[in-house]
CSV table of C-alpha atoms in Angstrom, one decimal:
chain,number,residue,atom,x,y,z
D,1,UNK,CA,-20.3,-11.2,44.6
D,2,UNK,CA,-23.6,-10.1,42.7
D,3,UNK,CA,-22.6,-6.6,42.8
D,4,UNK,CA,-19.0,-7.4,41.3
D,5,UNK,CA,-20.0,-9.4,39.0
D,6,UNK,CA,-22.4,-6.4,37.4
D,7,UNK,CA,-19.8,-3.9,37.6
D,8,UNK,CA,-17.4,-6.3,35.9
D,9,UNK,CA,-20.0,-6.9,33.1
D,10,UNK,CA,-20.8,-3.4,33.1
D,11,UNK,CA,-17.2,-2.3,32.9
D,12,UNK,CA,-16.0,-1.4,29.1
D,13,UNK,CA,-13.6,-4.3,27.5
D,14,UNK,CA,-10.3,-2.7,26.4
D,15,UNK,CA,-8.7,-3.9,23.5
D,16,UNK,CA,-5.3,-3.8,22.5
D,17,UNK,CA,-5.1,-1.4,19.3
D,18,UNK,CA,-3.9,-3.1,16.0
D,19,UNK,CA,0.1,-2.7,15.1
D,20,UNK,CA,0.5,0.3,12.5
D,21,UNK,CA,0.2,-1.4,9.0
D,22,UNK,CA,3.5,-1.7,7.9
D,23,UNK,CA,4.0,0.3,4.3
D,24,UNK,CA,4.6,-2.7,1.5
D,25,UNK,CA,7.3,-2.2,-1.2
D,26,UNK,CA,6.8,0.8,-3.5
D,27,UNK,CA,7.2,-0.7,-6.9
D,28,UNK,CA,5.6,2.3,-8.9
D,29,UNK,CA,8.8,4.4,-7.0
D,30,UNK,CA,11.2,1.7,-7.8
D,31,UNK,CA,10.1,1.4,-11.6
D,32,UNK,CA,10.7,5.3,-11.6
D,33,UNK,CA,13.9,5.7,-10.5
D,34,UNK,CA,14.9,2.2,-12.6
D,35,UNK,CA,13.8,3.3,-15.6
D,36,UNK,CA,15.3,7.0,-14.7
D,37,UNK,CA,18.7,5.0,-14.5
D,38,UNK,CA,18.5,4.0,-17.4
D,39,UNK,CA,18.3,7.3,-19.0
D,40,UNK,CA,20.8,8.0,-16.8
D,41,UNK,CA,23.4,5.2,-17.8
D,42,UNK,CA,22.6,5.8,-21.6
D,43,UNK,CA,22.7,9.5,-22.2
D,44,UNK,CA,26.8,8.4,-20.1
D,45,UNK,CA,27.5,5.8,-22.5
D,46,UNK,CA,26.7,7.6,-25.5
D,47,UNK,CA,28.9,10.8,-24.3
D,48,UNK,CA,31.7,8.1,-24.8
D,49,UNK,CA,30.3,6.4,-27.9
D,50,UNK,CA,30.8,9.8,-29.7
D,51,UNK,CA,34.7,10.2,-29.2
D,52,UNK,CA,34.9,9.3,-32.7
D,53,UNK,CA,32.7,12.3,-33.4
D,54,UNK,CA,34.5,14.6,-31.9
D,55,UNK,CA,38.0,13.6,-32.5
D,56,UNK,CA,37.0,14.3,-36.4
D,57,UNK,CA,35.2,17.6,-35.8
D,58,UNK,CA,37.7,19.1,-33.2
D,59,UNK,CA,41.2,17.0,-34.5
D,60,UNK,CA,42.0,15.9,-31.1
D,61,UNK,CA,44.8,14.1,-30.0
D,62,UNK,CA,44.5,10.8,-27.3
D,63,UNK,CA,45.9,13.0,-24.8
D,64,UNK,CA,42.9,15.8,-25.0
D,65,UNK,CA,40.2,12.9,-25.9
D,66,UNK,CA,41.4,11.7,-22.2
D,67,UNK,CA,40.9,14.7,-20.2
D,68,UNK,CA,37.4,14.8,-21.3
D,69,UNK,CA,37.1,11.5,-20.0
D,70,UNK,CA,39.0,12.6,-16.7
D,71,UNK,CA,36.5,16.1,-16.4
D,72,UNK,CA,33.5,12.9,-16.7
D,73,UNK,CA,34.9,11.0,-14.7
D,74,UNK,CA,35.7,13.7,-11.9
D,75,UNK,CA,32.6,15.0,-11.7
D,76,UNK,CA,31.0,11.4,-12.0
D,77,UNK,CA,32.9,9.6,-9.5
D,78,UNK,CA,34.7,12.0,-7.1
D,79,UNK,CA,31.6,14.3,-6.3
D,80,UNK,CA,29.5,11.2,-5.6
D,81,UNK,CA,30.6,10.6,-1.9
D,82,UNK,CA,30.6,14.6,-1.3
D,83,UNK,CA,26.9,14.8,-2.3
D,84,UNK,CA,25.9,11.4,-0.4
D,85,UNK,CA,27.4,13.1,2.9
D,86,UNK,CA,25.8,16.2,2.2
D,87,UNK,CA,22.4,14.8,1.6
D,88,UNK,CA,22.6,12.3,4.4
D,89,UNK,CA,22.9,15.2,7.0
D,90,UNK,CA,20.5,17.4,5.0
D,91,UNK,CA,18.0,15.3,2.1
D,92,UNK,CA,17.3,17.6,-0.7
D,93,UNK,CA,14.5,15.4,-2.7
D,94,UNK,CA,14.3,18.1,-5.0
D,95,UNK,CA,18.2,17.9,-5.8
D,96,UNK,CA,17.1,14.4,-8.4
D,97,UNK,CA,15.5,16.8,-11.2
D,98,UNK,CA,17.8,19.2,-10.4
D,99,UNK,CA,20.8,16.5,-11.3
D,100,UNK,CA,19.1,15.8,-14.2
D,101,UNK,CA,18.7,19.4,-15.4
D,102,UNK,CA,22.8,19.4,-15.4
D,103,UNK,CA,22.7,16.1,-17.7
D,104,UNK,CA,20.5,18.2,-19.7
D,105,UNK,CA,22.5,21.4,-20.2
D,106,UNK,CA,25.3,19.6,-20.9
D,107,UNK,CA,24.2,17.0,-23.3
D,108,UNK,CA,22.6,20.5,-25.5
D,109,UNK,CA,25.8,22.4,-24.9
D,110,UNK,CA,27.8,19.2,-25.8
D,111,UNK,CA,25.3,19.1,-29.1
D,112,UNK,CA,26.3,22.6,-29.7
D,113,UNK,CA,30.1,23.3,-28.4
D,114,UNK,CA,32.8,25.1,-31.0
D,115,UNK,CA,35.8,24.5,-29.2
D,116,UNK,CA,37.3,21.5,-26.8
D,117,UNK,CA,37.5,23.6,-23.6
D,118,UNK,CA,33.2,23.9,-23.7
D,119,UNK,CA,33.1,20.3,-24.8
D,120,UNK,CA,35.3,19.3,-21.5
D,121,UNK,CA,33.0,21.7,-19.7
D,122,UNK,CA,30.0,19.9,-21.2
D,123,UNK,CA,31.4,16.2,-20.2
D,124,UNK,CA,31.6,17.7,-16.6
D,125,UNK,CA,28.0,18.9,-16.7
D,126,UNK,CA,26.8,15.1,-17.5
D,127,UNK,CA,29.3,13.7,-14.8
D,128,UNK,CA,27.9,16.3,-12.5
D,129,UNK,CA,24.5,15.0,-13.4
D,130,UNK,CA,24.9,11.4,-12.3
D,131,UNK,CA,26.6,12.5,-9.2
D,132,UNK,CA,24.1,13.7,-7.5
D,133,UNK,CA,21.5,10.5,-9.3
D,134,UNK,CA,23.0,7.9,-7.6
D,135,UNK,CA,23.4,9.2,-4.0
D,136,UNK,CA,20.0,10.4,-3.7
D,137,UNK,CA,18.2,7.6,-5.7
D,138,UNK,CA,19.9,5.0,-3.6
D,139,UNK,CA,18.3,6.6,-0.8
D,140,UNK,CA,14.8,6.4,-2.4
D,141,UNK,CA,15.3,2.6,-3.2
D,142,UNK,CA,15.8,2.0,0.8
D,143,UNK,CA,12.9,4.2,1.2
D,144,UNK,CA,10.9,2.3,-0.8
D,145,UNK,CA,12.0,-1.1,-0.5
D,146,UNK,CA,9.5,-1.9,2.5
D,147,UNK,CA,12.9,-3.8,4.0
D,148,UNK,CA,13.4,-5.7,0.9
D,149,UNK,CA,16.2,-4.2,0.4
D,150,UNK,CA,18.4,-6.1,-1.8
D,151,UNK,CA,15.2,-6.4,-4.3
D,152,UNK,CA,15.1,-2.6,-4.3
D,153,UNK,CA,18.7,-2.5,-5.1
D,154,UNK,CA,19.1,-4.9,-7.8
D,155,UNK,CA,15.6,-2.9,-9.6
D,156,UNK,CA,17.3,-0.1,-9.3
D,157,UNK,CA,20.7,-1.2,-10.8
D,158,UNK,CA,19.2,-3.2,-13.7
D,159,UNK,CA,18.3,0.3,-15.1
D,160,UNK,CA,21.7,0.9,-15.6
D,161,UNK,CA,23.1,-2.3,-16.8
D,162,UNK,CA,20.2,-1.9,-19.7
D,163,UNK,CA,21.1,2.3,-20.0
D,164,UNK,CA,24.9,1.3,-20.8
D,165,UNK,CA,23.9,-1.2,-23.2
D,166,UNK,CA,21.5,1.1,-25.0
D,167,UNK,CA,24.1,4.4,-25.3
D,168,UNK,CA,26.6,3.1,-28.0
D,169,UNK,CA,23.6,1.5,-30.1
D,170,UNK,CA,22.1,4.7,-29.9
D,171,UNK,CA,25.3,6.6,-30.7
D,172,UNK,CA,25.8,4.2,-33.9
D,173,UNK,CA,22.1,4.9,-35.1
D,174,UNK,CA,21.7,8.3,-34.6
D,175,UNK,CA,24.8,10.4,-33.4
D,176,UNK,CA,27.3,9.0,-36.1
D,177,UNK,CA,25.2,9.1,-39.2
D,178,UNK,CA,24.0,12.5,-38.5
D,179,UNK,CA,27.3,14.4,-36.1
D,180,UNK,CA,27.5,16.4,-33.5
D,181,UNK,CA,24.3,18.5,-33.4
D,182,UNK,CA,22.0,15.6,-33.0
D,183,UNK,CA,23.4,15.3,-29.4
D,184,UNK,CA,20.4,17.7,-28.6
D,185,UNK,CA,17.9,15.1,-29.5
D,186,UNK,CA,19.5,13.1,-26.4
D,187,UNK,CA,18.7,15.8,-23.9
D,188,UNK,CA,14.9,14.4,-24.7
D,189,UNK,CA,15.4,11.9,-22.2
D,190,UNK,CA,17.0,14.3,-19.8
D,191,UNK,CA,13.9,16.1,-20.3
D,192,UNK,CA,11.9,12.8,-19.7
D,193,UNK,CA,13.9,11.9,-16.8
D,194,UNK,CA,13.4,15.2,-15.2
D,195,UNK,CA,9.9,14.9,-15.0
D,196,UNK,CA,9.6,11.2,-13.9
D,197,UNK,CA,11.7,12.5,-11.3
D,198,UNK,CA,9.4,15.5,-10.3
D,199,UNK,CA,6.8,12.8,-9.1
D,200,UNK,CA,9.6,10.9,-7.3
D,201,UNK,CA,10.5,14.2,-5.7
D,202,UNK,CA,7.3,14.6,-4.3
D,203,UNK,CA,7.2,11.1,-3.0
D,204,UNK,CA,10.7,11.5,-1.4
D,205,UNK,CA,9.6,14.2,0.3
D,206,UNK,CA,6.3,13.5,1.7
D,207,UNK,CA,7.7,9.8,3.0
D,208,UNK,CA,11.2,11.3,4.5
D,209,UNK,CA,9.6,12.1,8.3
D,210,UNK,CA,7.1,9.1,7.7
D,211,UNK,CA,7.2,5.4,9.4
D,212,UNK,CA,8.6,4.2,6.1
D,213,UNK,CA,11.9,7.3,5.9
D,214,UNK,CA,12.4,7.0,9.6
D,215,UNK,CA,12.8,3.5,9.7
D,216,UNK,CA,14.5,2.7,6.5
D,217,UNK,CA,17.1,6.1,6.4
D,218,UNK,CA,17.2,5.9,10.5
D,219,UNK,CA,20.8,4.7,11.9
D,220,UNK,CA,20.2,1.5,13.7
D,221,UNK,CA,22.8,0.0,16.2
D,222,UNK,CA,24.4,-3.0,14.1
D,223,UNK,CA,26.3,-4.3,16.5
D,224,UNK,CA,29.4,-4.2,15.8
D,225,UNK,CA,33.0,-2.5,16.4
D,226,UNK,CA,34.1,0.1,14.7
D,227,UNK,CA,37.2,-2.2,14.0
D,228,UNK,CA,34.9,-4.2,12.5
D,229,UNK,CA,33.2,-1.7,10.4
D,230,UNK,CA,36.5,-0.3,8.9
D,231,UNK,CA,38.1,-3.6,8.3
D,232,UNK,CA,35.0,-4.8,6.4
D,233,UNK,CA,34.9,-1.6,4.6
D,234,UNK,CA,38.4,-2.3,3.5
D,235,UNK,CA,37.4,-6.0,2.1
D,236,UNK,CA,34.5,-4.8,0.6
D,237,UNK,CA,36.5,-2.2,-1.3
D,238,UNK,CA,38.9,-5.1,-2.5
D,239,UNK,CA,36.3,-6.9,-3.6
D,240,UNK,CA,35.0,-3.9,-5.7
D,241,UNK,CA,38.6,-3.9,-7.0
D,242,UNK,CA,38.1,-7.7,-8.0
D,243,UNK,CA,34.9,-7.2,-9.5
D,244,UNK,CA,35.3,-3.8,-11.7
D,245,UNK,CA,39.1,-4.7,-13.0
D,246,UNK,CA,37.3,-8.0,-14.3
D,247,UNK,CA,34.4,-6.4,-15.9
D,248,UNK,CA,36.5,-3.6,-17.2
D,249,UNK,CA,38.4,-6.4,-18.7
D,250,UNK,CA,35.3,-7.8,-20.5
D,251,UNK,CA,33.8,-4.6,-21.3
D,252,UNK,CA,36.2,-3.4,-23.3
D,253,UNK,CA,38.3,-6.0,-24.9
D,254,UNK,CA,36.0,-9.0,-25.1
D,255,UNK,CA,35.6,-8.0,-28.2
D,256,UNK,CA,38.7,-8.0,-29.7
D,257,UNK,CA,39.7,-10.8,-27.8
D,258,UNK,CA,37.2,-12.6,-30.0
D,259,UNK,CA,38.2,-11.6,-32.7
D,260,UNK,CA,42.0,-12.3,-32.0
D,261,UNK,CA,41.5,-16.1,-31.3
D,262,UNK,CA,38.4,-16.9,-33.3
D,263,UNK,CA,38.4,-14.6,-36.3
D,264,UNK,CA,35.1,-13.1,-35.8
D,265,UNK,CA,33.9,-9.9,-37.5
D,266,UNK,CA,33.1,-6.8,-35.8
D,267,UNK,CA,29.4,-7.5,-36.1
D,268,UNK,CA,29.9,-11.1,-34.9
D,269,UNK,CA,32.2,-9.9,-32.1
D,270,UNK,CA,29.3,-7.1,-31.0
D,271,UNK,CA,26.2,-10.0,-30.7
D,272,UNK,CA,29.2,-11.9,-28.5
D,273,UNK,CA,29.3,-9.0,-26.0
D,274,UNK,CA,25.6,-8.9,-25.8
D,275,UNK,CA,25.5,-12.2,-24.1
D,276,UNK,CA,27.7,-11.0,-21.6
D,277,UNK,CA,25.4,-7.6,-20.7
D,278,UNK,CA,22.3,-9.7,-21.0
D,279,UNK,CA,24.6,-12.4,-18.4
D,280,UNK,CA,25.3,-9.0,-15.9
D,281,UNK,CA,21.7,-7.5,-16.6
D,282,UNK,CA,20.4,-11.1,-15.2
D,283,UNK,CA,23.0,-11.0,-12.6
D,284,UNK,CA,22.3,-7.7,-11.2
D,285,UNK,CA,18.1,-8.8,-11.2
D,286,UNK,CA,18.8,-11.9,-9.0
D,287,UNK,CA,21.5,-10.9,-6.3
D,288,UNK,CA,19.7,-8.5,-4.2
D,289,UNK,CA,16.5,-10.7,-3.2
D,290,UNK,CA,18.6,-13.6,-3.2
D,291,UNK,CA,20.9,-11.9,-0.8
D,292,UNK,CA,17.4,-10.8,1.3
D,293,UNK,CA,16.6,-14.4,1.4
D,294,UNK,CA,20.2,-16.0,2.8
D,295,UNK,CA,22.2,-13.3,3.8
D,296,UNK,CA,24.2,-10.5,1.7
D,297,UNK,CA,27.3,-12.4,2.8
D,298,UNK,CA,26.7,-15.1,1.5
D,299,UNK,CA,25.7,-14.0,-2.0
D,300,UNK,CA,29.0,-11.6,-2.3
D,301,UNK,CA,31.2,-14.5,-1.2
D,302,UNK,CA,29.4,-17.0,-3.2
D,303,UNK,CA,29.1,-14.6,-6.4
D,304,UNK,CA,32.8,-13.4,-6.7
D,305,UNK,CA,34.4,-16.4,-6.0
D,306,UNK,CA,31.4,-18.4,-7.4
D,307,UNK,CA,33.2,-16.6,-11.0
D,308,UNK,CA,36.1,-18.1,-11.2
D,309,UNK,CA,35.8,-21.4,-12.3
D,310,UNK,CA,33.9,-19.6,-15.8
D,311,UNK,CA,36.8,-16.9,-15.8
D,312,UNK,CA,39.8,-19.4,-15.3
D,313,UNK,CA,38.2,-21.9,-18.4
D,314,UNK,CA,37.3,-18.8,-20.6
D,315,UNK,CA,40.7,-18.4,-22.5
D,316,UNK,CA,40.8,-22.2,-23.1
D,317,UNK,CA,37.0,-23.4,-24.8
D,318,UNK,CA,35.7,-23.0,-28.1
D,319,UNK,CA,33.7,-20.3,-29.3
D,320,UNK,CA,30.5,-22.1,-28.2
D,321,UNK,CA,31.3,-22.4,-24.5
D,322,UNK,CA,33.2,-19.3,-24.7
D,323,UNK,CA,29.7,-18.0,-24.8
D,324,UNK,CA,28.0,-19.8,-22.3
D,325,UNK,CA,31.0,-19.3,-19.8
D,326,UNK,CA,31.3,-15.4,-20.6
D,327,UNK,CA,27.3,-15.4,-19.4
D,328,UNK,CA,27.4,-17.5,-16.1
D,329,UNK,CA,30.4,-15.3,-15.7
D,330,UNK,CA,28.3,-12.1,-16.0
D,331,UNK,CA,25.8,-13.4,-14.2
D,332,UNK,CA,27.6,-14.5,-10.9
D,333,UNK,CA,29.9,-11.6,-10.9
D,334,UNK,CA,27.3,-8.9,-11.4
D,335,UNK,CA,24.9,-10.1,-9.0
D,336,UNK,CA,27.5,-9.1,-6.0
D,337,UNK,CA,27.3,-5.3,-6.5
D,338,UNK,CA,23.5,-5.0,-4.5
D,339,UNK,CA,24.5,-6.9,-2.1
D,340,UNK,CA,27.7,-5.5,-1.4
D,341,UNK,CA,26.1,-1.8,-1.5
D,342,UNK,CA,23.1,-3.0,0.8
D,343,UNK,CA,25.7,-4.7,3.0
D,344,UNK,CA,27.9,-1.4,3.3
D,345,UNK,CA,24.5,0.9,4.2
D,346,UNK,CA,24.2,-1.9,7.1
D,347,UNK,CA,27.9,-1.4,7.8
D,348,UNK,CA,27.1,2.5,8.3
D,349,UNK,CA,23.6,3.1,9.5
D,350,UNK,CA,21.8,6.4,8.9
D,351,UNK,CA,24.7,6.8,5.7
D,352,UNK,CA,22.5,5.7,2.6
D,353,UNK,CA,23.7,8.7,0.6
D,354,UNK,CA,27.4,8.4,1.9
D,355,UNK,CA,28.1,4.9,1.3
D,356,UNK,CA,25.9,5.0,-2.0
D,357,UNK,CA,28.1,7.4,-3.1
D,358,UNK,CA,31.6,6.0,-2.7
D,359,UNK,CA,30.2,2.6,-4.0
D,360,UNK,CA,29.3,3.9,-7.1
D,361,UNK,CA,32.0,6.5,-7.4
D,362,UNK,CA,34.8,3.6,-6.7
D,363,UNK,CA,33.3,1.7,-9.1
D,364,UNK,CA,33.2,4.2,-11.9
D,365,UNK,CA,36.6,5.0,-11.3
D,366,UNK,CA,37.8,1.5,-11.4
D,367,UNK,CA,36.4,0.6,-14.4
D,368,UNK,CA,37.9,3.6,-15.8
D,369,UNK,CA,41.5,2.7,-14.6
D,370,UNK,CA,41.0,-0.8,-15.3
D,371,UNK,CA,40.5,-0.3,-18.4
D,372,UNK,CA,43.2,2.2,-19.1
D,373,UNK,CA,45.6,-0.3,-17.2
D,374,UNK,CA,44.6,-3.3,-18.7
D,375,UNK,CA,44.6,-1.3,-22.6
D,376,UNK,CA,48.4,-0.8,-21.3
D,377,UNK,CA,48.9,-4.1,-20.6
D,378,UNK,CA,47.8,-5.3,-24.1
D,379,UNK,CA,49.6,-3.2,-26.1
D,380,UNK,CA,52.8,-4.6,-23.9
D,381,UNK,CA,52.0,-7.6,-24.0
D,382,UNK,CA,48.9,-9.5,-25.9
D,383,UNK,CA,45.3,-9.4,-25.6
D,384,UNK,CA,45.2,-13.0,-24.9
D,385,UNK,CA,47.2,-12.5,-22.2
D,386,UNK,CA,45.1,-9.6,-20.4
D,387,UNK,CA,42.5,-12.6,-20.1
D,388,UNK,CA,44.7,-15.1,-18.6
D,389,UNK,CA,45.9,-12.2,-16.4
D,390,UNK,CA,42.4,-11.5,-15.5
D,391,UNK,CA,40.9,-14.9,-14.9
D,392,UNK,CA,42.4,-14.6,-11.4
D,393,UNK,CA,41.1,-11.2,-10.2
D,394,UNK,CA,37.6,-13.5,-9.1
D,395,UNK,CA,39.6,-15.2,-6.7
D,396,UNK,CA,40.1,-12.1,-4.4
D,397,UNK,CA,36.5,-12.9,-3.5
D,398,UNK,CA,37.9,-15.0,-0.5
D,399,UNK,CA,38.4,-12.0,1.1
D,400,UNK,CA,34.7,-12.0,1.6
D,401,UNK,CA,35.4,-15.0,4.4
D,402,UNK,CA,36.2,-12.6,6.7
D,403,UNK,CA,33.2,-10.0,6.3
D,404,UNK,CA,31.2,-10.3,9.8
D,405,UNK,CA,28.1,-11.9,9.1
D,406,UNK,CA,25.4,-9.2,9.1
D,407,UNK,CA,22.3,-11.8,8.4
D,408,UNK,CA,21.1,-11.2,12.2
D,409,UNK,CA,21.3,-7.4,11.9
D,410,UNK,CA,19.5,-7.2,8.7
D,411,UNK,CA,16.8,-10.0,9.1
């Protein structure tokens, strides 16, 4: 017993190594690439700010003033999905400053074009631009989101919500006054962008074979049918339907539909639409941790549907609850967008790019046809009655009853 005992005590205690530290969220990365949207969105927003400017300098018709915006909008929304597949099988992390570089060139051959054909060749430059943004920095917010993903979403989206509200301010201050050549001082950003994104390059790359890319860009078995996956696919897509007709809706005829029933001014009308960015800015801030905290179901069912009570009382009220409806309207119906693309990257696994892509190129494209529809509609019909038509479109969001519950798979 003696001599066990010694041998025992002699013997070297083993201890069970510590688990790998677990990498936290990577807020300097997600700043980045949310203030980089924002460049993004703006330097967009003003290319469609300047239609004035360019209908004057060139004498376009309505008919040539919308295939520029079809040549955007191709190259915007229709490349997106092409270049999230592509990435997904092969990441490029390099191909973010190169994205920008084509905002870039076009924004100073936009700031310099003498005929219509370069400036539709310019607007496809800039759409070209933010098609390969949004794929690949979608991927980088899951990267860096530590598994908060919803958080990382809605940081990253915010960018843009601000970016679209800053283009047509920046248009009226500087673009108008001084025409088409001061385009180039735009391209600044682009310039800025490009080298934010440099860093973010570096970052991507060195983390895309680490614990944190494996993990966060791996696929992961969800658990579910591919019945299931397709149907939900196909609610989600409704809902995205729902949500951009709406906001194309308030977007681009809140506006005048204040002014139609209360007499507000131009000016007046402009402060009115502010309340309902600042309502989709706070909206897009809150819905992806509140959808990491109780389930991404749960906030896309809750936030669509959750809108129409505001939209269904917004054609009725005064101007003063007009205004408080119009931003709890914003707010719930903009905080579904992180959670519904986090929701579809949990749908497909290992398909960050892919699914990022069609997301944000199907809802690009339907605000564009929304809007074009819903102009339709009002010159048929009334304004007022666009937004009695479009107080419904938030009740599509029971659709979301039948999305499988994906709480357990993403916990």
């Amino acid at each position: 017993m003696k001599t066990t005992f010694a041998s025992s005590a002699a013997a070297p205690m083993i201890r069970p190594e510590p688990p790998a530290a677990q990498p936290g969220v990577a807020f300097p990365v997600l700043g980045a690439i949310s203030f980089t949207h924002l460049l993004n969105d703006m330097m967009q927003s003003v290319l469609l700010a300047i239609y004035p400017v360019l209908q004057g300098r060139f004498d376009l018709s309505f008919v040539q003033v919308g295939l520029i915006t079809l040549a955007f909008q191709f190259s915007s929304s229709l490349l997106q999905p092409l270049v999230g597949r592509f990435t997904d099988r092969k990441p490029l992390p390099y191909s973010l400053p190169i994205g920008m570089s084509f905002t870039c060139a076009g924004l100073l051959l936009l700031s310099q074009a003498w005929s219509f054909p370069l400036v539709v060749l310019a607007a496809t430059l800039v759409g070209a631009g933010s098609s390969v943004f949004h794929p690949e920095s979608s991927r980088v917010a899951r990267m860096a989101s530590a598994g908060h993903h919803g958080l990382a979403q809605s940081i990253f989206q915010v960018g843009g919500n601000i970016g679209s509200s800053i283009g047509p301010l920046l248009a009226a201050l500087l673009i108008v006054p001084r025409g088409q050549g001061s385009v180039a001082w735009v391209s600044l950003a682009a310039l800025l962008g490009i080298c934010i994104l440099i860093g973010v390059s570096r970052w991507y790359a060195a983390n895309l074979t680490s614990v944190r890319g494996r993990s966060s860009l791996g696929k992961v078995d969800n658990g579910l049918a591919d019945r299931q996956v397709r149907g939900a696919l196909m609610i989600l897509l409704l809902l995205i339907f729902s949500k951009y007709f709406y906001l194309a809706g308030l977007n681009s005829y809140f506006t005048f539909f204040l002014i139609d029933r209360f007499g507000l001014d131009i000016q007046q009308a402009q402060y009115s639409l502010f309340v309902f960015l600042a309502g989709v800015a706070t909206g897009t801030l809150v819905g992806g941790p509140v959808g990491d905290r109780i389930g991404r179901k749960r906030v896309i069912w809750g936030s669509i549907l959750g809108t129409a009570p505001f939209s269904l009382a917004l054609p009725y009220v005064n101007l003063q609850w007009t205004l408080i409806l119009v931003f709890c309207a914003g707010v719930m119906i903009a905080s579904a967008f992180p959670a519904i693309i986090v929701y579809a990257q949990e749908l497909m696994p290992g398909k960050t790019g892919t699914v990022s892509g069609l997301f944000y190129g199907l809802a690009f494209g339907m605000a564009g046809i929304g809007a074009a529809v819903l102009g339709k509609l009002a010159d048929l019909t009334s304004i007022a009655f666009v937004y009695h038509l479009c107080a419904y479109l938030p009740l599509l969001g029971l659709a979301a009853f039948f999305l499988p519950d994906m709480r357990r798979q993403s916990a």
